[in-house]
mmCIF file of C-alpha atoms in Angstrom:
data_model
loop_
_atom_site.group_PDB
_atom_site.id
_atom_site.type_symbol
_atom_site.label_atom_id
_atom_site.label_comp_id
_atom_site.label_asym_id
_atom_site.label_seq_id
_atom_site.Cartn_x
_atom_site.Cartn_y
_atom_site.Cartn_z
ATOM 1 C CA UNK A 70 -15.691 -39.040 -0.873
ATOM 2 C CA UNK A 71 -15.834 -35.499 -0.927
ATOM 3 C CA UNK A 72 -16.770 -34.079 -4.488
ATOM 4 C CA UNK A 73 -13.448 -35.737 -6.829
ATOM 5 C CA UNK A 74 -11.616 -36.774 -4.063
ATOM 6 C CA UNK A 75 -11.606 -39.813 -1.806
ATOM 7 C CA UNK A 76 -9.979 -39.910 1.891
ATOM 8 C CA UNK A 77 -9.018 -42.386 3.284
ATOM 9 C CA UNK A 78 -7.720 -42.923 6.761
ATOM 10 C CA UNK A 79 -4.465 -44.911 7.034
ATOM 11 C CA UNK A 80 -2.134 -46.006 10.179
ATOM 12 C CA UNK A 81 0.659 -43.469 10.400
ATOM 13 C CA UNK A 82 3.495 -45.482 9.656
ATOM 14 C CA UNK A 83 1.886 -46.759 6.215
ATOM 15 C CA UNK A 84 1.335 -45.282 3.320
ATOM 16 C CA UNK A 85 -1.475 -45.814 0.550
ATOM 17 C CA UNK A 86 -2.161 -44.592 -2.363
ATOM 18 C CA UNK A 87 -4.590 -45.583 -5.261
ATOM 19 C CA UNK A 88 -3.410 -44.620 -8.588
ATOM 20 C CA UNK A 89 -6.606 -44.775 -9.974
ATOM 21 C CA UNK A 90 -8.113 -42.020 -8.324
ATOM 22 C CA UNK A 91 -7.629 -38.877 -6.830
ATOM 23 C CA UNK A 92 -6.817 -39.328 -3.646
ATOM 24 C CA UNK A 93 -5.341 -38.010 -0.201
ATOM 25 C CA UNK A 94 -3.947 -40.289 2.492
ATOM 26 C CA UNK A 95 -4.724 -38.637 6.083
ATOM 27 C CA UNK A 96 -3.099 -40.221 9.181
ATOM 28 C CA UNK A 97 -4.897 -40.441 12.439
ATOM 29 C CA UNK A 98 -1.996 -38.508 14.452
ATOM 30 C CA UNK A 99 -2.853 -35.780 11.732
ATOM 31 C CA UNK A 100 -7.021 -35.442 13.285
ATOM 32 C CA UNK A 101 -8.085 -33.467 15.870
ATOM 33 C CA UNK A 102 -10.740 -34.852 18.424
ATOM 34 C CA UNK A 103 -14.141 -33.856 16.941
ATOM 35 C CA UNK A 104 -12.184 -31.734 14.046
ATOM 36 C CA UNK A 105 -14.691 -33.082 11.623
ATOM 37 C CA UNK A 106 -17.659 -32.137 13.654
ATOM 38 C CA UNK A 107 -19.530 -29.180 12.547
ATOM 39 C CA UNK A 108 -19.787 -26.594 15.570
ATOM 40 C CA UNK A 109 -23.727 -26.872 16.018
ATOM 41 C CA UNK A 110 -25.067 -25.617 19.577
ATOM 42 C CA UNK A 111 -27.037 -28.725 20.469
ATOM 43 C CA UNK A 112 -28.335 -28.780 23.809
ATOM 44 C CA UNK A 113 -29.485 -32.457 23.499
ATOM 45 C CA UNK A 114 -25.234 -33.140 23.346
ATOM 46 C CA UNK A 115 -24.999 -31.304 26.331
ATOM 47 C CA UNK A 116 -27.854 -33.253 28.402
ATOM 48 C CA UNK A 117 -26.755 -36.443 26.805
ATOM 49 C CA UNK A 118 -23.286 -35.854 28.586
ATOM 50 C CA UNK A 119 -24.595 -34.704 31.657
ATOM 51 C CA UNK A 120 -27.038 -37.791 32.333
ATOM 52 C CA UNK A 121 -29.934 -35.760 31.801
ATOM 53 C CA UNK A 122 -30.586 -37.400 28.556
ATOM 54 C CA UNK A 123 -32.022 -40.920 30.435
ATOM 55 C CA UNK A 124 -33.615 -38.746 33.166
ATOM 56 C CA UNK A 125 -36.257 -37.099 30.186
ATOM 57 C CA UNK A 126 -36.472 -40.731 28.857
ATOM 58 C CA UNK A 127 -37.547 -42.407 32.296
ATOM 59 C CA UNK A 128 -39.811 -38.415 32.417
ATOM 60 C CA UNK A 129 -41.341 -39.135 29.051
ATOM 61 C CA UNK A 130 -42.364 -42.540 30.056
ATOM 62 C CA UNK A 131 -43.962 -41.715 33.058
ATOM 63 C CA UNK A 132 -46.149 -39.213 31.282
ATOM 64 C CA UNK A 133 -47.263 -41.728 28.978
ATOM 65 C CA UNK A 134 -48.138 -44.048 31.275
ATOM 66 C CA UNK A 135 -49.586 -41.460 33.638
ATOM 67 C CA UNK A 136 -53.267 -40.755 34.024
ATOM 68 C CA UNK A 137 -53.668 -38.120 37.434
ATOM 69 C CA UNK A 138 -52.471 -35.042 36.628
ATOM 70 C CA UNK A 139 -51.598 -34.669 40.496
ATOM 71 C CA UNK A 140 -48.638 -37.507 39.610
ATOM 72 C CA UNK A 141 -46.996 -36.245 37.055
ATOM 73 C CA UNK A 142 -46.955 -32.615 38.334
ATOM 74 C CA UNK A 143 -45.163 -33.945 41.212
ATOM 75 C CA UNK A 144 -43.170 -36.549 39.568
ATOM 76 C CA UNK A 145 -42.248 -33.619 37.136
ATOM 77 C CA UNK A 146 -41.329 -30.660 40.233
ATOM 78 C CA UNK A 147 -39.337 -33.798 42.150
ATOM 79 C CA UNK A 148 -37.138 -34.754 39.497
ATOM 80 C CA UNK A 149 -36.242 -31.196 38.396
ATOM 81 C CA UNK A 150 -35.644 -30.682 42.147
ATOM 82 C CA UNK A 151 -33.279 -33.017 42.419
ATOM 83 C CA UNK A 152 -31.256 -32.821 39.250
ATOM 84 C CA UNK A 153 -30.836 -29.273 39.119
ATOM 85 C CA UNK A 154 -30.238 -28.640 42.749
ATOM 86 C CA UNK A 155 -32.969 -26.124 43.066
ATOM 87 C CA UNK A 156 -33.973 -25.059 46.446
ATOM 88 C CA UNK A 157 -37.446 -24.262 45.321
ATOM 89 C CA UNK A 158 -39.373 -25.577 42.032
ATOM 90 C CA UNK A 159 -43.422 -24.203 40.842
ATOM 91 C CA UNK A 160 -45.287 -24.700 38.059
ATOM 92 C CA UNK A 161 -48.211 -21.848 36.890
ATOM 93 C CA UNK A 162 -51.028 -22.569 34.716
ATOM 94 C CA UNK A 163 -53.320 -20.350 32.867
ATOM 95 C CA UNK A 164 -56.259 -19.909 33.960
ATOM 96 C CA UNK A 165 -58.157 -19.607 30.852
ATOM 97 C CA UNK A 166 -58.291 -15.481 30.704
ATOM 98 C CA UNK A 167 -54.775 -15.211 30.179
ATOM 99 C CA UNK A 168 -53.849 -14.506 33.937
ATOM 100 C CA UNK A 169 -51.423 -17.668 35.457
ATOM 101 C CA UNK A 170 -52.200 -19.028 38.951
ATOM 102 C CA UNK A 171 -50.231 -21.019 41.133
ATOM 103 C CA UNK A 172 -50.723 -25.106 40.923
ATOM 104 C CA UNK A 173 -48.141 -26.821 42.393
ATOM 105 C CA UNK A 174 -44.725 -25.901 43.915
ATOM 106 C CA UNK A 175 -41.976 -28.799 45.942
ATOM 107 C CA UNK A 176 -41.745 -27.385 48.860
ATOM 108 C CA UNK A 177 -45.584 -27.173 49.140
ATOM 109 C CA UNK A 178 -45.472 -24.966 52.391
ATOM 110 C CA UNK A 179 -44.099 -22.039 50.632
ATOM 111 C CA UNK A 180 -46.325 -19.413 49.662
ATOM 112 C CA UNK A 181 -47.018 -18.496 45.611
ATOM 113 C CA UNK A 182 -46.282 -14.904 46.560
ATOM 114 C CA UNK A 183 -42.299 -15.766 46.873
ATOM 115 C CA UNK A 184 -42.018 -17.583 43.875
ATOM 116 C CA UNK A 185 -44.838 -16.993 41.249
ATOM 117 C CA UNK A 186 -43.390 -13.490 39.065
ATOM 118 C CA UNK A 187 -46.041 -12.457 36.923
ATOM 119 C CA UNK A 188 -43.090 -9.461 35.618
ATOM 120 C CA UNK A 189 -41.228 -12.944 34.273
ATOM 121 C CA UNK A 190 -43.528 -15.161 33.294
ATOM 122 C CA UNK A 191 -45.545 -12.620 30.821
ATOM 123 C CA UNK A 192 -42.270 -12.795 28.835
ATOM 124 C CA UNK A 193 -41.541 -16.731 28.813
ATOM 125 C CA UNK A 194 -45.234 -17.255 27.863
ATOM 126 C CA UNK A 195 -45.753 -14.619 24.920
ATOM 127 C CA UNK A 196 -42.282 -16.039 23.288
ATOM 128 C CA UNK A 197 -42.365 -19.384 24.132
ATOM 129 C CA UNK A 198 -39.071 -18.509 25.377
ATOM 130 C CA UNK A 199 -37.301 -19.504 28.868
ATOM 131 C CA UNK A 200 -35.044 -16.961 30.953
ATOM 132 C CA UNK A 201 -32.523 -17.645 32.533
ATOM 133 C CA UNK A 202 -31.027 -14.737 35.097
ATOM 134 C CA UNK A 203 -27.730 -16.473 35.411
ATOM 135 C CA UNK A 204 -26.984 -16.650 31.401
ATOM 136 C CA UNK A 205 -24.659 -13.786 30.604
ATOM 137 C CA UNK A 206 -26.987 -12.182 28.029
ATOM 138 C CA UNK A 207 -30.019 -12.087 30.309
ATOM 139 C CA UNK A 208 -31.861 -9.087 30.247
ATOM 140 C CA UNK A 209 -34.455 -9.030 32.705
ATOM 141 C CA UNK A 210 -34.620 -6.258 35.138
ATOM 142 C CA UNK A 211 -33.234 -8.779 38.234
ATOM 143 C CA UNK A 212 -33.948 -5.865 40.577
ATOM 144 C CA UNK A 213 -37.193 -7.702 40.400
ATOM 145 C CA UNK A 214 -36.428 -10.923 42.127
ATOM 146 C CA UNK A 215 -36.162 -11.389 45.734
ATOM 147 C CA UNK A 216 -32.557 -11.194 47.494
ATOM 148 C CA UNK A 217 -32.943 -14.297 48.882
ATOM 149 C CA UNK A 218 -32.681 -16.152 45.411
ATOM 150 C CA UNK A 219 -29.374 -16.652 43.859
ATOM 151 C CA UNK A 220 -30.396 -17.429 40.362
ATOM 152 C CA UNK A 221 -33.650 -18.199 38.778
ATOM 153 C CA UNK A 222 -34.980 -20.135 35.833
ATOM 154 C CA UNK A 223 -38.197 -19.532 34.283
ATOM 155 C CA UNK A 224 -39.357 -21.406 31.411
ATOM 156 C CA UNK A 225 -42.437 -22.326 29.428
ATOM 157 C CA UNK A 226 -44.899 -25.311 29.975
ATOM 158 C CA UNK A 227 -46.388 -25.373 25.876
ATOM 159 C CA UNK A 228 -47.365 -27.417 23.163
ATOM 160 C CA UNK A 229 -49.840 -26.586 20.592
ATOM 161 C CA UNK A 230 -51.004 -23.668 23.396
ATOM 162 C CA UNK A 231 -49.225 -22.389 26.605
ATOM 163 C CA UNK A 232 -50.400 -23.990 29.766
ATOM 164 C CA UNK A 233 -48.114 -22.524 32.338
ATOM 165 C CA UNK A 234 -44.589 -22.244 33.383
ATOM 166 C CA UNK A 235 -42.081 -23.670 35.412
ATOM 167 C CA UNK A 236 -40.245 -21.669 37.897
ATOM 168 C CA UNK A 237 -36.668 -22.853 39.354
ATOM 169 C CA UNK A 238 -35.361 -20.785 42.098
ATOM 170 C CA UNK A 239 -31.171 -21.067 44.436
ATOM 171 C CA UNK A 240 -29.758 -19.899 47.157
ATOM 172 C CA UNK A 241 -26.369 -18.866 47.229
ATOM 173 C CA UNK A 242 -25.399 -20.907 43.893
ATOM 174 C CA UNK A 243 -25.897 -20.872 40.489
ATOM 175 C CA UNK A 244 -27.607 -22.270 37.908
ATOM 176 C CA UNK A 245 -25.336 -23.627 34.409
ATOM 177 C CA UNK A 246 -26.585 -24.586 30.914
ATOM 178 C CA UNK A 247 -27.288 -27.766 31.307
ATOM 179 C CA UNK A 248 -29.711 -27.169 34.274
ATOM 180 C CA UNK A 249 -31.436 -24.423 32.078
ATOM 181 C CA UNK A 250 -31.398 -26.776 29.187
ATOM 182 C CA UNK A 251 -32.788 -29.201 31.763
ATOM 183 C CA UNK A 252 -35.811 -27.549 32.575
ATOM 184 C CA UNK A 253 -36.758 -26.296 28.896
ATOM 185 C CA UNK A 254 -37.040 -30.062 27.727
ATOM 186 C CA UNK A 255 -39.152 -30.981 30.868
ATOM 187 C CA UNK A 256 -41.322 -28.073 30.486
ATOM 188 C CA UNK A 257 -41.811 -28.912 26.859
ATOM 189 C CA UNK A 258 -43.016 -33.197 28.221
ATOM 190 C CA UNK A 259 -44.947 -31.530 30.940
ATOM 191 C CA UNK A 260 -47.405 -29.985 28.373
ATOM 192 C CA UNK A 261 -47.830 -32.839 26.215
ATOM 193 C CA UNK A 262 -48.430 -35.422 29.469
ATOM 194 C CA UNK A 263 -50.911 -32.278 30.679
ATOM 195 C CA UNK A 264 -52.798 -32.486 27.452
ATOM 196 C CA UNK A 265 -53.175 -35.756 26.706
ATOM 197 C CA UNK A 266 -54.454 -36.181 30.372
ATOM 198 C CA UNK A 267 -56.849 -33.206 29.641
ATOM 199 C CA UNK A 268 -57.865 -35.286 26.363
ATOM 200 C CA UNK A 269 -58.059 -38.709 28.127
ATOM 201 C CA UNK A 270 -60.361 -36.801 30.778
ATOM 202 C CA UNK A 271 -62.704 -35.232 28.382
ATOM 203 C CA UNK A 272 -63.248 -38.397 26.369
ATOM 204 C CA UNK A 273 -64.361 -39.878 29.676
ATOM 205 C CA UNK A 274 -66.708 -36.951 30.296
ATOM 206 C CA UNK A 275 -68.140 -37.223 27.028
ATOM 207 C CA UNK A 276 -68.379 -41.180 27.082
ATOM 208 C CA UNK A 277 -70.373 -40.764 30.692
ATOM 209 C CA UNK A 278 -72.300 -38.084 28.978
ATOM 210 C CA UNK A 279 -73.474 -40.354 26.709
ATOM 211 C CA UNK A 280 -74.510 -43.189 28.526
ATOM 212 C CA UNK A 281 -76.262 -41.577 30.728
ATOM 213 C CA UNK A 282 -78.209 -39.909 27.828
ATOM 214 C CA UNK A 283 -79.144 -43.269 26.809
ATOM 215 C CA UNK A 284 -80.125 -44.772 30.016
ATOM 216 C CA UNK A 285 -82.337 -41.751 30.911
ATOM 217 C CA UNK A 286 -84.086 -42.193 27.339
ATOM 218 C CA UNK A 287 -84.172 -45.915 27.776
ATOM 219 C CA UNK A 288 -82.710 -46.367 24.469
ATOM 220 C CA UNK A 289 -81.297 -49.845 23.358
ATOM 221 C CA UNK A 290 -78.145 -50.190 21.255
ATOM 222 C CA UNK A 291 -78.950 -52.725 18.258
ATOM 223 C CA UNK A 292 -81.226 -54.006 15.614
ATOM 224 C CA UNK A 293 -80.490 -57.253 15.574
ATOM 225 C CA UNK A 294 -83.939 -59.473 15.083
ATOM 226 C CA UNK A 295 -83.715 -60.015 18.997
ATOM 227 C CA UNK A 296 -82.725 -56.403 20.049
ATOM 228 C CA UNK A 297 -86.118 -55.593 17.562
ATOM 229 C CA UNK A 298 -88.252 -58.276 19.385
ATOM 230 C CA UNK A 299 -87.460 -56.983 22.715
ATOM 231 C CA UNK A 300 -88.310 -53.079 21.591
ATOM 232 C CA UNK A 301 -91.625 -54.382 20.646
ATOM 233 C CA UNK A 302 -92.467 -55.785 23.475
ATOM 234 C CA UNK A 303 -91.468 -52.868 25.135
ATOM 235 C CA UNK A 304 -93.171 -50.537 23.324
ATOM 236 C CA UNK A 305 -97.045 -52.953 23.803
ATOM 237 C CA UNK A 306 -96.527 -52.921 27.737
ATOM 238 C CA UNK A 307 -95.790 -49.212 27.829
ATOM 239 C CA UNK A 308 -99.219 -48.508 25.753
ATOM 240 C CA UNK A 309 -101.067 -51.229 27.847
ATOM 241 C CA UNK A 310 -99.873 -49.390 30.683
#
C-alpha cells in the first residue's frame, strides 16, 4: 500500500481488480530488475557480491577469539594479501606522540622505508578517511609514491581512537572498489580486535598487580570465623616472635 492505493502484482495474462478499493494491477513483464530499489551506494552490497562479505565474518571471529596481538596482525595482513591481490600489505601504529611506526608488513623482509608514507598516512589518520590512488577523484599528490607501485591503498586502523593504518601496495595492476572497500572494513575489525586485546592485557596487569600486592603484605582474603581464627593466630606468633 502506498498512501490510497494498493498494488498488487498479478501474472501477465490475468487481470484483477478489487472494486472496493483503489487499486492498480502491475504485471511482472511490466518491472525492471531492482526498479524498486532505491539507488543507495552501499559498499556492504558490493562485498556481499564479491565474497568478501564471509571473509570479514570468518575476520571478525578470529578477532574475538584471538588473544596475541602477533596473530591477528598476521591473520589480518594474510587475508588482505590474498583477497586483494596486493603485492605488499603494512600496518602502522601510533606511537603514542602522534608519530606512526612500522609494526608489521607480509612480506616481512621488506624494509618500512618502501612502504610506510608518512605524506599519506597524516591524511587517512586526521579524517578517519582511506585513499585510494586508483579512485578517479583521488587527490593526493601521486608524484609521491614510488614508481615501482601501481596503485596504493591507504586506510585507517580506528575505533574510539586511531591506532594505525593499513597500507596496500601493486605492481603493474590495479586496485577496484571492492578491494578498497575491502580493506576499510578490515581496518575498522583490526582496531576493535587491537583494543580489546590491549584491554584483556591490562586487566591481566592489573589483576597480577594486585596479587602480588597482597602476597607481599601477607594479607588474607575473608572474615569468615575461620579466616578470623587463623589472623589471630597469626598476629600472637608474629608478637611472640
Amino acid at each position: 500500500t502506498i498512501g490510497g492505493t494498493d498494488m498488487q502484482l498479478v501474472e501477465a495474462e490475468m487481470e484483477s481488480h478489487d472494486d472496493s478499493m483503489h487499486t492498480m494491477a502491475i504485471s511482472r513483464d511490466e518491472l525492471e530488475p531492482g526498479s524498486w530499489q532505491l539507488e543507495i551506494n552501499d559498499p556492504m552490497n558490493g562485498l556481499a557480491q564479491s565474497g568478501h562479505l564471509l571473509d570479514l565474518y570468518q575476520l571478525s571471529l578470529q578477532l574475538l577469539m584471538g588473544h596475541n596481538c602477533d596473530d591477528i596482525l598476521d591473520t589480518t595482513l594474510q587475508l588482505l594479501k590474498d583477497r586483494t591481490g596486493a603485492d605488499l600489505v603494512g600496518v602502522s601504529i601510533d606511537s603514542g606522540d602522534g608519530k606512526q611506526k612500522p609494526l608489521r608488513s607480509i612480506p616481512d623482509e621488506v624494509g618500512s622505508a618502501e612502504w610506510l608514507l608518512l605524506s599519506l598516512v597524516r591524511p587517512v589518520v586526521r579524517d578517519d578517511a582511506g585513499i585510494w590512488l586508483g579512485s578517479s577523484d583521488c587527490e593526493f599528490d601521486q608524484s609521491k609514491i614510488d614508481k615501482q607501485w601501481s596503485d596504493v591503498i591507504c586506510v585507517p586502523v580506528q575505533a574510539d581512537e586511531s591506532l594505525g593504518a593499513l597500507f596496500l601496495y601493486r605492481k603493474g595492476s590495479q586496485f577496484d572498489q571492492d578491494d578498497f572497500d575491502f580493506a576499510s572494513a578490515a581496518g575498522r575489525l583490526l582496531a576493535v580486535g587491537m583494543s580489546r586485546i590491549a584491554e584483556h592485557d591490562q586487566l591481566k596487569a592489573e589483576n597480577r598487580r594486585i596479587a602480588d600486592r597482597n602476597a607481599d603484605a601477607n594479607e588474607f582474603i575473608g572474615s569468615s570465623p575461620v579466616m578470623e581464627k587463623l589472623k589471630s593466630r597469626i598476629q600472637r606468633v608474629a608478637k611472640a616472635n
